[in-house]
PDB file of C-alpha atoms in Angstrom:
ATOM      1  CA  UNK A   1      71.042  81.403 196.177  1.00  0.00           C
ATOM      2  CA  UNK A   2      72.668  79.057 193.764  1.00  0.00           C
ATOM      3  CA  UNK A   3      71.757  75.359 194.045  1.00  0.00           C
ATOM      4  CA  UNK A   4      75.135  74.344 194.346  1.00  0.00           C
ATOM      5  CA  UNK A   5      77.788  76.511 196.319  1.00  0.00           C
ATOM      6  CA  UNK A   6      81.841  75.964 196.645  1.00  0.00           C
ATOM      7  CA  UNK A   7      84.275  78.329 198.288  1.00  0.00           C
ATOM      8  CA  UNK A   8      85.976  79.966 195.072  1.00  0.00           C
ATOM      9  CA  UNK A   9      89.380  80.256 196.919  1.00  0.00           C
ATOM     10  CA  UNK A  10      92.157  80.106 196.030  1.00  0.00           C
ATOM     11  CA  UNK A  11      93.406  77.241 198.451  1.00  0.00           C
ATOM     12  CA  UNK A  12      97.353  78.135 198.588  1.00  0.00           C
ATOM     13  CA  UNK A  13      99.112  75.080 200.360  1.00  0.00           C
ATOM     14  CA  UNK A  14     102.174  73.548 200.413  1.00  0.00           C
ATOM     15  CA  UNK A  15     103.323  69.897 199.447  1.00  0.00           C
ATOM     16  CA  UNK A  16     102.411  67.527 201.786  1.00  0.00           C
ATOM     17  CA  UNK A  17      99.357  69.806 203.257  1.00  0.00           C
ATOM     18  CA  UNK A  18      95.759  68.135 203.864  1.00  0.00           C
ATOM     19  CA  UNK A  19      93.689  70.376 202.458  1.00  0.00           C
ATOM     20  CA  UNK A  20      89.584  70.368 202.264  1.00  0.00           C
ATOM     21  CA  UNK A  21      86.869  71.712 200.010  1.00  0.00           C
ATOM     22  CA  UNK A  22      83.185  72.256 201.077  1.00  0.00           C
ATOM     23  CA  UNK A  23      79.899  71.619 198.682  1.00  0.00           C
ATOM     24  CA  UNK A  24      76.591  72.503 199.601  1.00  0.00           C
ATOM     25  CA  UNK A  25      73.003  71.770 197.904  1.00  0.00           C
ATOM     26  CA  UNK A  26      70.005  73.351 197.689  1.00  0.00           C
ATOM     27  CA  UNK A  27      67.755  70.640 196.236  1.00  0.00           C
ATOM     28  CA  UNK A  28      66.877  67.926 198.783  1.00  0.00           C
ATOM     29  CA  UNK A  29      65.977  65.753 195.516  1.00  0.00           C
ATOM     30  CA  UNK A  30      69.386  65.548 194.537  1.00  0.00           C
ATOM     31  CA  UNK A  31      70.024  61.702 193.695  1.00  0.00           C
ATOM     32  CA  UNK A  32      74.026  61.494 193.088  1.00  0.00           C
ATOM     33  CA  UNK A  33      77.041  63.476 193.867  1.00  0.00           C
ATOM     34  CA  UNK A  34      80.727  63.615 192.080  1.00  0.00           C
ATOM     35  CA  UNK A  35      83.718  66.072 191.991  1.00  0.00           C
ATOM     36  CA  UNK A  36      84.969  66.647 189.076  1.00  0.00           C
ATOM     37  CA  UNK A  37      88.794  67.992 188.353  1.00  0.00           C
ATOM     38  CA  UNK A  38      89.272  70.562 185.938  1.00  0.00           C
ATOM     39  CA  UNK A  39      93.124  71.736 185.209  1.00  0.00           C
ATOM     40  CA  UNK A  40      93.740  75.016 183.382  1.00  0.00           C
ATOM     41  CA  UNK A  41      91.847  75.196 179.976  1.00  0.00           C
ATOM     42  CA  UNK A  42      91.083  72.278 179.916  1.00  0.00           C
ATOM     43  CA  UNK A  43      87.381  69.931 179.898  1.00  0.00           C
ATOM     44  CA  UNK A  44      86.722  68.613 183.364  1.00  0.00           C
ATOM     45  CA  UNK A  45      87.231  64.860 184.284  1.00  0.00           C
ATOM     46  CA  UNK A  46      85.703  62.633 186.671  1.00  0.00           C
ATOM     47  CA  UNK A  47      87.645  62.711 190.230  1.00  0.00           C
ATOM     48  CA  UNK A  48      85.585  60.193 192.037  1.00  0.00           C
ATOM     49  CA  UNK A  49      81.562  59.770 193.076  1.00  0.00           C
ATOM     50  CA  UNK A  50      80.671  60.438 196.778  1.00  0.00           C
ATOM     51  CA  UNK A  51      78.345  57.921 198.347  1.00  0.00           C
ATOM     52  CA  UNK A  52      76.915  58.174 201.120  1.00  0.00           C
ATOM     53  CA  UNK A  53      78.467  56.323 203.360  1.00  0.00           C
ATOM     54  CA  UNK A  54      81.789  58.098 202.414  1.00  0.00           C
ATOM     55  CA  UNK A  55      84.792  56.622 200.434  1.00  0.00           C
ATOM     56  CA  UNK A  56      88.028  56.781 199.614  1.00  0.00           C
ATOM     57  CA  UNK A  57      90.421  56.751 196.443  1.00  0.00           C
ATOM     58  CA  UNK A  58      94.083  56.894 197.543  1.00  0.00           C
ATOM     59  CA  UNK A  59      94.878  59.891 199.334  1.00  0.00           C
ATOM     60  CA  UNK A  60      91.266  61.262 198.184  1.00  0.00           C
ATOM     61  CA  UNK A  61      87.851  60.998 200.706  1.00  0.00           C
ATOM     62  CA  UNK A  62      84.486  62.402 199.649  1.00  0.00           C
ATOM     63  CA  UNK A  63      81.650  62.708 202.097  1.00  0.00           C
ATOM     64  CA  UNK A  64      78.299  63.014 201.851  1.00  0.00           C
ATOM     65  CA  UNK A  65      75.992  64.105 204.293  1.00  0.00           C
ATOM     66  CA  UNK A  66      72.116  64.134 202.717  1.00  0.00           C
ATOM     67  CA  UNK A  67      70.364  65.862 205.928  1.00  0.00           C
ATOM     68  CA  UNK A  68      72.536  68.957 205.634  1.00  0.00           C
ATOM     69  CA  UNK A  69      72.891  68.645 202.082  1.00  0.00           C
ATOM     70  CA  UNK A  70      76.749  69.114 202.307  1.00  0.00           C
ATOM     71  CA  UNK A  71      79.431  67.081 200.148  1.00  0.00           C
ATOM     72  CA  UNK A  72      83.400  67.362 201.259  1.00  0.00           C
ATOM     73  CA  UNK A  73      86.655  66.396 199.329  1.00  0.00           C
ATOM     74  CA  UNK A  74      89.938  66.253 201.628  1.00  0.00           C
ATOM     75  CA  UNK A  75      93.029  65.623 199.917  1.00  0.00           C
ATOM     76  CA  UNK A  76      95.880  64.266 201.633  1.00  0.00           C
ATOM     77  CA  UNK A  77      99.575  65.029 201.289  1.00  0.00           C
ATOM     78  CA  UNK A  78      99.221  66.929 198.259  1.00  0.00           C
ATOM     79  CA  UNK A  79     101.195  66.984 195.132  1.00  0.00           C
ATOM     80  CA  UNK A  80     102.163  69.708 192.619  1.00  0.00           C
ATOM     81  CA  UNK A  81     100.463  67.919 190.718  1.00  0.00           C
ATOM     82  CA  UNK A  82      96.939  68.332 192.158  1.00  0.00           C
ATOM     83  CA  UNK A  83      96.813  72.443 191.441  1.00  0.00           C
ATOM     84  CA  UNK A  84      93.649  72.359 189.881  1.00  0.00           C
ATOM     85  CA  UNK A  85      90.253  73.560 189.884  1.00  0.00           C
ATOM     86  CA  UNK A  86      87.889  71.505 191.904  1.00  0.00           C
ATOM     87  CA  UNK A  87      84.322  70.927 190.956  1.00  0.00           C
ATOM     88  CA  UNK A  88      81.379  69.725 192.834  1.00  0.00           C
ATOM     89  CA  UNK A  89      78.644  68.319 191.002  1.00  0.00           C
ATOM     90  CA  UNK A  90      74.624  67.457 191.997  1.00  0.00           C
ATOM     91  CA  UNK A  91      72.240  64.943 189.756  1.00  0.00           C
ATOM     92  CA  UNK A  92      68.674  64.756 189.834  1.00  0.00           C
ATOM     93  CA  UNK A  93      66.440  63.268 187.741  1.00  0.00           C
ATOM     94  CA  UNK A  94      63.277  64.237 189.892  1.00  0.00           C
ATOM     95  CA  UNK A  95      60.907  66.693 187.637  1.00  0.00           C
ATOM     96  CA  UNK A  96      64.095  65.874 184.568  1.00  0.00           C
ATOM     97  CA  UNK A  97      67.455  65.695 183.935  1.00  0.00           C
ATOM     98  CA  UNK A  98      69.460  68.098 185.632  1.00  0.00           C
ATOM     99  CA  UNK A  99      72.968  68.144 186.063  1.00  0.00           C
ATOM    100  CA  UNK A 100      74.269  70.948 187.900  1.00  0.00           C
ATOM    101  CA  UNK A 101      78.307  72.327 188.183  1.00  0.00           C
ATOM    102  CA  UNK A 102      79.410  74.420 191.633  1.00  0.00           C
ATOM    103  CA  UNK A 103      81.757  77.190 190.424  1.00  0.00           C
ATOM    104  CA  UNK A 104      84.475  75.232 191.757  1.00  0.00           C
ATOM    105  CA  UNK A 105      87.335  75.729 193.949  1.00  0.00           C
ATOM    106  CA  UNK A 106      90.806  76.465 193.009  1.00  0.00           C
ATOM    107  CA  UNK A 107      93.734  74.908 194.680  1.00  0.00           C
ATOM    108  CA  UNK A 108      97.400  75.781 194.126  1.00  0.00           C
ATOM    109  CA  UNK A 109      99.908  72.997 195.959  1.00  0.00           C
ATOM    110  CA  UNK A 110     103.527  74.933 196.411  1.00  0.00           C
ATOM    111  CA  UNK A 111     106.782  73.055 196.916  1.00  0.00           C
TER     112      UNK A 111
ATOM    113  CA  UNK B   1      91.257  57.868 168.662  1.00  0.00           C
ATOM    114  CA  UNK B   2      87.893  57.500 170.179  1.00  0.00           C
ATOM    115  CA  UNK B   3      86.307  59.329 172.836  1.00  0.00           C
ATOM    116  CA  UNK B   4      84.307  62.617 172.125  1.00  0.00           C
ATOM    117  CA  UNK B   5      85.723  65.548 170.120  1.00  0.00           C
ATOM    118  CA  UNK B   6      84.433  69.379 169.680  1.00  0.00           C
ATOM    119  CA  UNK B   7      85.291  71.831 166.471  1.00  0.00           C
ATOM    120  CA  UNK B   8      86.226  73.917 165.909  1.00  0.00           C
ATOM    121  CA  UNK B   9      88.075  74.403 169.102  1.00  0.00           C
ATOM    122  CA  UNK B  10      88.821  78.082 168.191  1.00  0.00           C
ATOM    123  CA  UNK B  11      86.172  80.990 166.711  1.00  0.00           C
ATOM    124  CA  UNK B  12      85.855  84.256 166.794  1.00  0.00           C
ATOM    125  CA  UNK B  13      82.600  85.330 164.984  1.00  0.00           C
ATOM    126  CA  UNK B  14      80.336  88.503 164.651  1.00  0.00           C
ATOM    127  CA  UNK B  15      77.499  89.660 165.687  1.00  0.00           C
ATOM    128  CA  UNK B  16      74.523  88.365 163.989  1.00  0.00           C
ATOM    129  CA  UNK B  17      76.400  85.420 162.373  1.00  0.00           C
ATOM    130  CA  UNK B  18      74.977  82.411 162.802  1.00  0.00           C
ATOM    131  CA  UNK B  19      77.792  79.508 163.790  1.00  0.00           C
ATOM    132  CA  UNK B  20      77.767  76.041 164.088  1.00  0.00           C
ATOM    133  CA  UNK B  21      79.598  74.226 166.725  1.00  0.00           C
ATOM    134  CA  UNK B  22      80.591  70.180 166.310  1.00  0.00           C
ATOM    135  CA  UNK B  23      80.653  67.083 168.776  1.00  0.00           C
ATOM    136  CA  UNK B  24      81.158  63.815 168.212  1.00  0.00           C
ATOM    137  CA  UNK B  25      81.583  61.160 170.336  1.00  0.00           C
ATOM    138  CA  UNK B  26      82.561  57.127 169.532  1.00  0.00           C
ATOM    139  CA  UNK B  27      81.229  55.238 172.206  1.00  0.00           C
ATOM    140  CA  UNK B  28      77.405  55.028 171.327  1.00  0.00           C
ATOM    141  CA  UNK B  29      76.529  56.627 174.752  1.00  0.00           C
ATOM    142  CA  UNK B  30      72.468  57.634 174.904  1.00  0.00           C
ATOM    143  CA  UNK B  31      73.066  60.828 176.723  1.00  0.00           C
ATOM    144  CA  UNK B  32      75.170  64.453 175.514  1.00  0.00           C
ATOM    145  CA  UNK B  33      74.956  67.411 176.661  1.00  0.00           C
ATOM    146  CA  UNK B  34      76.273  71.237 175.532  1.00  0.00           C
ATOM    147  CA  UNK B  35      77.029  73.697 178.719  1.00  0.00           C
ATOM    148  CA  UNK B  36      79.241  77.066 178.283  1.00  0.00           C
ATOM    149  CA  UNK B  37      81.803  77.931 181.450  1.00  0.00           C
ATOM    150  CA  UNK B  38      81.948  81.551 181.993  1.00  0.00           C
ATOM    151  CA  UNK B  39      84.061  82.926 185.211  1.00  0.00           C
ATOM    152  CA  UNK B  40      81.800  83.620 187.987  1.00  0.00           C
ATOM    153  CA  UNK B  41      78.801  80.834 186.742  1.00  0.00           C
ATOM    154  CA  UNK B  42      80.954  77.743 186.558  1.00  0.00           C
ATOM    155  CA  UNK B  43      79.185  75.593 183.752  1.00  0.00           C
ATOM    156  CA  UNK B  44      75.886  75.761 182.816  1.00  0.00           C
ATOM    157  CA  UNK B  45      73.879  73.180 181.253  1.00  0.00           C
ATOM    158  CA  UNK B  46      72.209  74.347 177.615  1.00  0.00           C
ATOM    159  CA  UNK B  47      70.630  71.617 176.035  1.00  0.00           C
ATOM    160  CA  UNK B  48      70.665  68.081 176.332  1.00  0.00           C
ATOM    161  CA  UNK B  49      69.686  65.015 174.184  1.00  0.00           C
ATOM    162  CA  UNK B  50      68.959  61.459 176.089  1.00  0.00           C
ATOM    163  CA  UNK B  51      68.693  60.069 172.208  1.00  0.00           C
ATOM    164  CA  UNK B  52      68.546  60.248 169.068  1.00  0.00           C
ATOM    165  CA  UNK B  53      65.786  62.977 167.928  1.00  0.00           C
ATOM    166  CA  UNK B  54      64.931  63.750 171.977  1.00  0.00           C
ATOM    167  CA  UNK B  55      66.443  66.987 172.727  1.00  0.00           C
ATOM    168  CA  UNK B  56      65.505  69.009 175.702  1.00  0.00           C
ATOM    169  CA  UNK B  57      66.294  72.456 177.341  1.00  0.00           C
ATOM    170  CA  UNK B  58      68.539  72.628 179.958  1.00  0.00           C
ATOM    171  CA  UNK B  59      69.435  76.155 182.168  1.00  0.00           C
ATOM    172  CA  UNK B  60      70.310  78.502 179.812  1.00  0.00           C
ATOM    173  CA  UNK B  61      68.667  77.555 175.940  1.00  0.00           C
ATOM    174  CA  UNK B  62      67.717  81.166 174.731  1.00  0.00           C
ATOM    175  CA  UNK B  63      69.922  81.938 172.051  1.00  0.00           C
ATOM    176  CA  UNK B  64      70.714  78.516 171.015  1.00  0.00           C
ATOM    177  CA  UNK B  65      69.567  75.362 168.742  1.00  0.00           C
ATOM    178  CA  UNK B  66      70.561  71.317 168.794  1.00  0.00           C
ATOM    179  CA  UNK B  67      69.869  68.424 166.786  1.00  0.00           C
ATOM    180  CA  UNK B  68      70.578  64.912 167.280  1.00  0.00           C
ATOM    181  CA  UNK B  69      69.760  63.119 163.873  1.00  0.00           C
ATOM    182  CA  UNK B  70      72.578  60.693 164.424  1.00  0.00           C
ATOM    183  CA  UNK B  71      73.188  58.998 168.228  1.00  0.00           C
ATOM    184  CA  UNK B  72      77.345  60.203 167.581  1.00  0.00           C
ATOM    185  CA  UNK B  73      76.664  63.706 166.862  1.00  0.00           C
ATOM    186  CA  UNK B  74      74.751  66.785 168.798  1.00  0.00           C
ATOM    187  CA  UNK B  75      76.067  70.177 166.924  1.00  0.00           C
ATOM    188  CA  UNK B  76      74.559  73.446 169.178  1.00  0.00           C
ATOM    189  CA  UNK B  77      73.931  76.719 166.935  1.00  0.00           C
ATOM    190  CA  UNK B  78      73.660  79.850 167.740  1.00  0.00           C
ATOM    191  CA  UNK B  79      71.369  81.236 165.396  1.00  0.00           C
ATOM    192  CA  UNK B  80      72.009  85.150 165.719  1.00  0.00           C
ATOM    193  CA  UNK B  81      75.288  85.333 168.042  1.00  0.00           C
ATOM    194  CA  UNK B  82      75.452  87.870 170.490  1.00  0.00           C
ATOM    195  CA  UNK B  83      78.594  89.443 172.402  1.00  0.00           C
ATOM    196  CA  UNK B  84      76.935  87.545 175.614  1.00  0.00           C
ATOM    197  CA  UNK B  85      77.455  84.633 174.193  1.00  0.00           C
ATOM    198  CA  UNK B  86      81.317  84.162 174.165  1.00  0.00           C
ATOM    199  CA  UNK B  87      82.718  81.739 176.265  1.00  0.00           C
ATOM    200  CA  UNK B  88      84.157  78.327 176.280  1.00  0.00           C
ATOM    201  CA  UNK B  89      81.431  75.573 175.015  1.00  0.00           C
ATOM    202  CA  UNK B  90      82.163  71.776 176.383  1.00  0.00           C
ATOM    203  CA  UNK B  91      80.074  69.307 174.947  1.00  0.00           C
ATOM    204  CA  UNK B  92      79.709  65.921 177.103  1.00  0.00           C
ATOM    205  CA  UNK B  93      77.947  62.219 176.733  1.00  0.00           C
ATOM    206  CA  UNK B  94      77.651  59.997 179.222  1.00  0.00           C
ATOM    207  CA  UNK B  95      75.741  56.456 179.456  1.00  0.00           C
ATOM    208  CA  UNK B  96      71.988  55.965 179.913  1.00  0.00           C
ATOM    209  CA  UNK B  97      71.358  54.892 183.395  1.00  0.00           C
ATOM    210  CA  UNK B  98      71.411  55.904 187.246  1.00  0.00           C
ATOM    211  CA  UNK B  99      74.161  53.847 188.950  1.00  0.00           C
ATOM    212  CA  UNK B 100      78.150  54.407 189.386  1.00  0.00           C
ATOM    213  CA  UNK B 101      79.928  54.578 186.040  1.00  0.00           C
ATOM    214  CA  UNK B 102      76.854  54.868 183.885  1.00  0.00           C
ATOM    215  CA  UNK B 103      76.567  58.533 185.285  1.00  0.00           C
ATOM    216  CA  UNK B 104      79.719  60.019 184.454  1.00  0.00           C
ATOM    217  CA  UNK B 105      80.254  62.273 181.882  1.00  0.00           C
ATOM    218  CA  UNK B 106      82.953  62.334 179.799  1.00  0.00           C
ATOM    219  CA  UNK B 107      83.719  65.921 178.506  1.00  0.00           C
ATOM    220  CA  UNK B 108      85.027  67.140 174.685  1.00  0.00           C
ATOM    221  CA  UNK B 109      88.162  69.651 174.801  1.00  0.00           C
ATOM    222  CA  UNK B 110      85.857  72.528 174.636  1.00  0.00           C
ATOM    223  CA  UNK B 111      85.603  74.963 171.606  1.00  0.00           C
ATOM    224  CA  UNK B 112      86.297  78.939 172.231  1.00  0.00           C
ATOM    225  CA  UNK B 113      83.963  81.192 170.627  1.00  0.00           C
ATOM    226  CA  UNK B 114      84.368  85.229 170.653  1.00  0.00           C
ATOM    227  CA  UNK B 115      81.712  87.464 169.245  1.00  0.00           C
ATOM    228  CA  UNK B 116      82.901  90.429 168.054  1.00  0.00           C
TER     229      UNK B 116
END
């Protein structure tokens, strides 16, 4: 089992669509939580962090929920503009560094 | 411009050639990393320095060597490259510490690297 898991996709969905992704975790130790935004051949960039008691950046909301080890990004009324690949991301520093990437999940936002 | 920058960002290489692959960042930061994205894994962490002269292994090191003489620069070489080792290589830094904007990392525009 990987330690962190994302539905591949694709996500097809038109403008204006809410659309969600689903993270899970395997290590319980896992300190801090982000998804990360990675267009076409390109590096990845920070989206936003997820705390735990859930937040919000304009029409994005991460969630975290530590006892089932499960992290959520729901985009609302999407844009063109967010077709992207979506990446979840896990830190823990328990036993060292570690830093570790989901797959990610692609989206593609149709007009 | 600052920020962090990779080269080459293209190479195709061959078998048994040893190559060299460049980052450089401008903001001082303690940490940088090297992972490689291939389809199906995501990225994958390969080494990682939290300093200058502290390097440590990170998921997948076999193959691979780092450095970090200078806090600005962390080059990754493969010393014999293999065919398993093409893919796209994104070097990152981030800040030392554990809270909020000290954690993120900040990625290079990745170098591409075919082995023949």
């Amino acid at each position: 089992r990987k330690e962190v898991e994302q539905d591949p996709g694709p996500f097809n969905v038109p403008e204006g669509a809410t659309v969600a992704f689903n993270c899970t975790y395997s290590n319980s130790a896992s300190q801090s939580f982000f998804w990360y935004r990675q267009d076409c051949r390109k590096e990845p960039k920070l989206l936003m962090s997820v705390y735990s008691s859930g937040n919000e950046d304009g029409r994005f909301t991460a969630q975290l929920n530590r006892a089932s080890q499960y992290i959520s990004l729901l985009i609302r009324d999407s844009k063109l503009s967010d077709s992207a690949t979506y990446l979840c991301v896990v830190n823990s520093e328990t036993g060292g560094f570690k830093t570790i990437f989901g797959a990610g999940t692609r989206l593609f936002v149709k007009a | 411009d600052a920020g962090i920058t990779q080269s080459p960002r293209y190479k195709i290489t061959e078998t048994g050639r040893q190559v060299t692959l460049m980052c450089h960042q401008t903001w001082s930061h303690s940490y940088m990393f090297w992972y490689r994205q291939d389809l199906g894994h995501g990225l994958r962490l390969i080494y990682y320095s939290a300093a200058a002269d502290i390097t440590d292994k990170g998921e997948v090191p076999d193959g691979y060597v780092v450095s970090r003489s200078k806090t600005e620069n962390f080059p990754l070489t493969l010393e014999s490259a293999t065919r398993s080792q093409t893919s796209v290589y994104f070097c990152a830094s981030r800040l030392y510490g554990t809270s909020g904007a000290q954690e993120t990392q900040y990625f290079g525009p990745g170098t591409r690297l075919l082995v023949l």
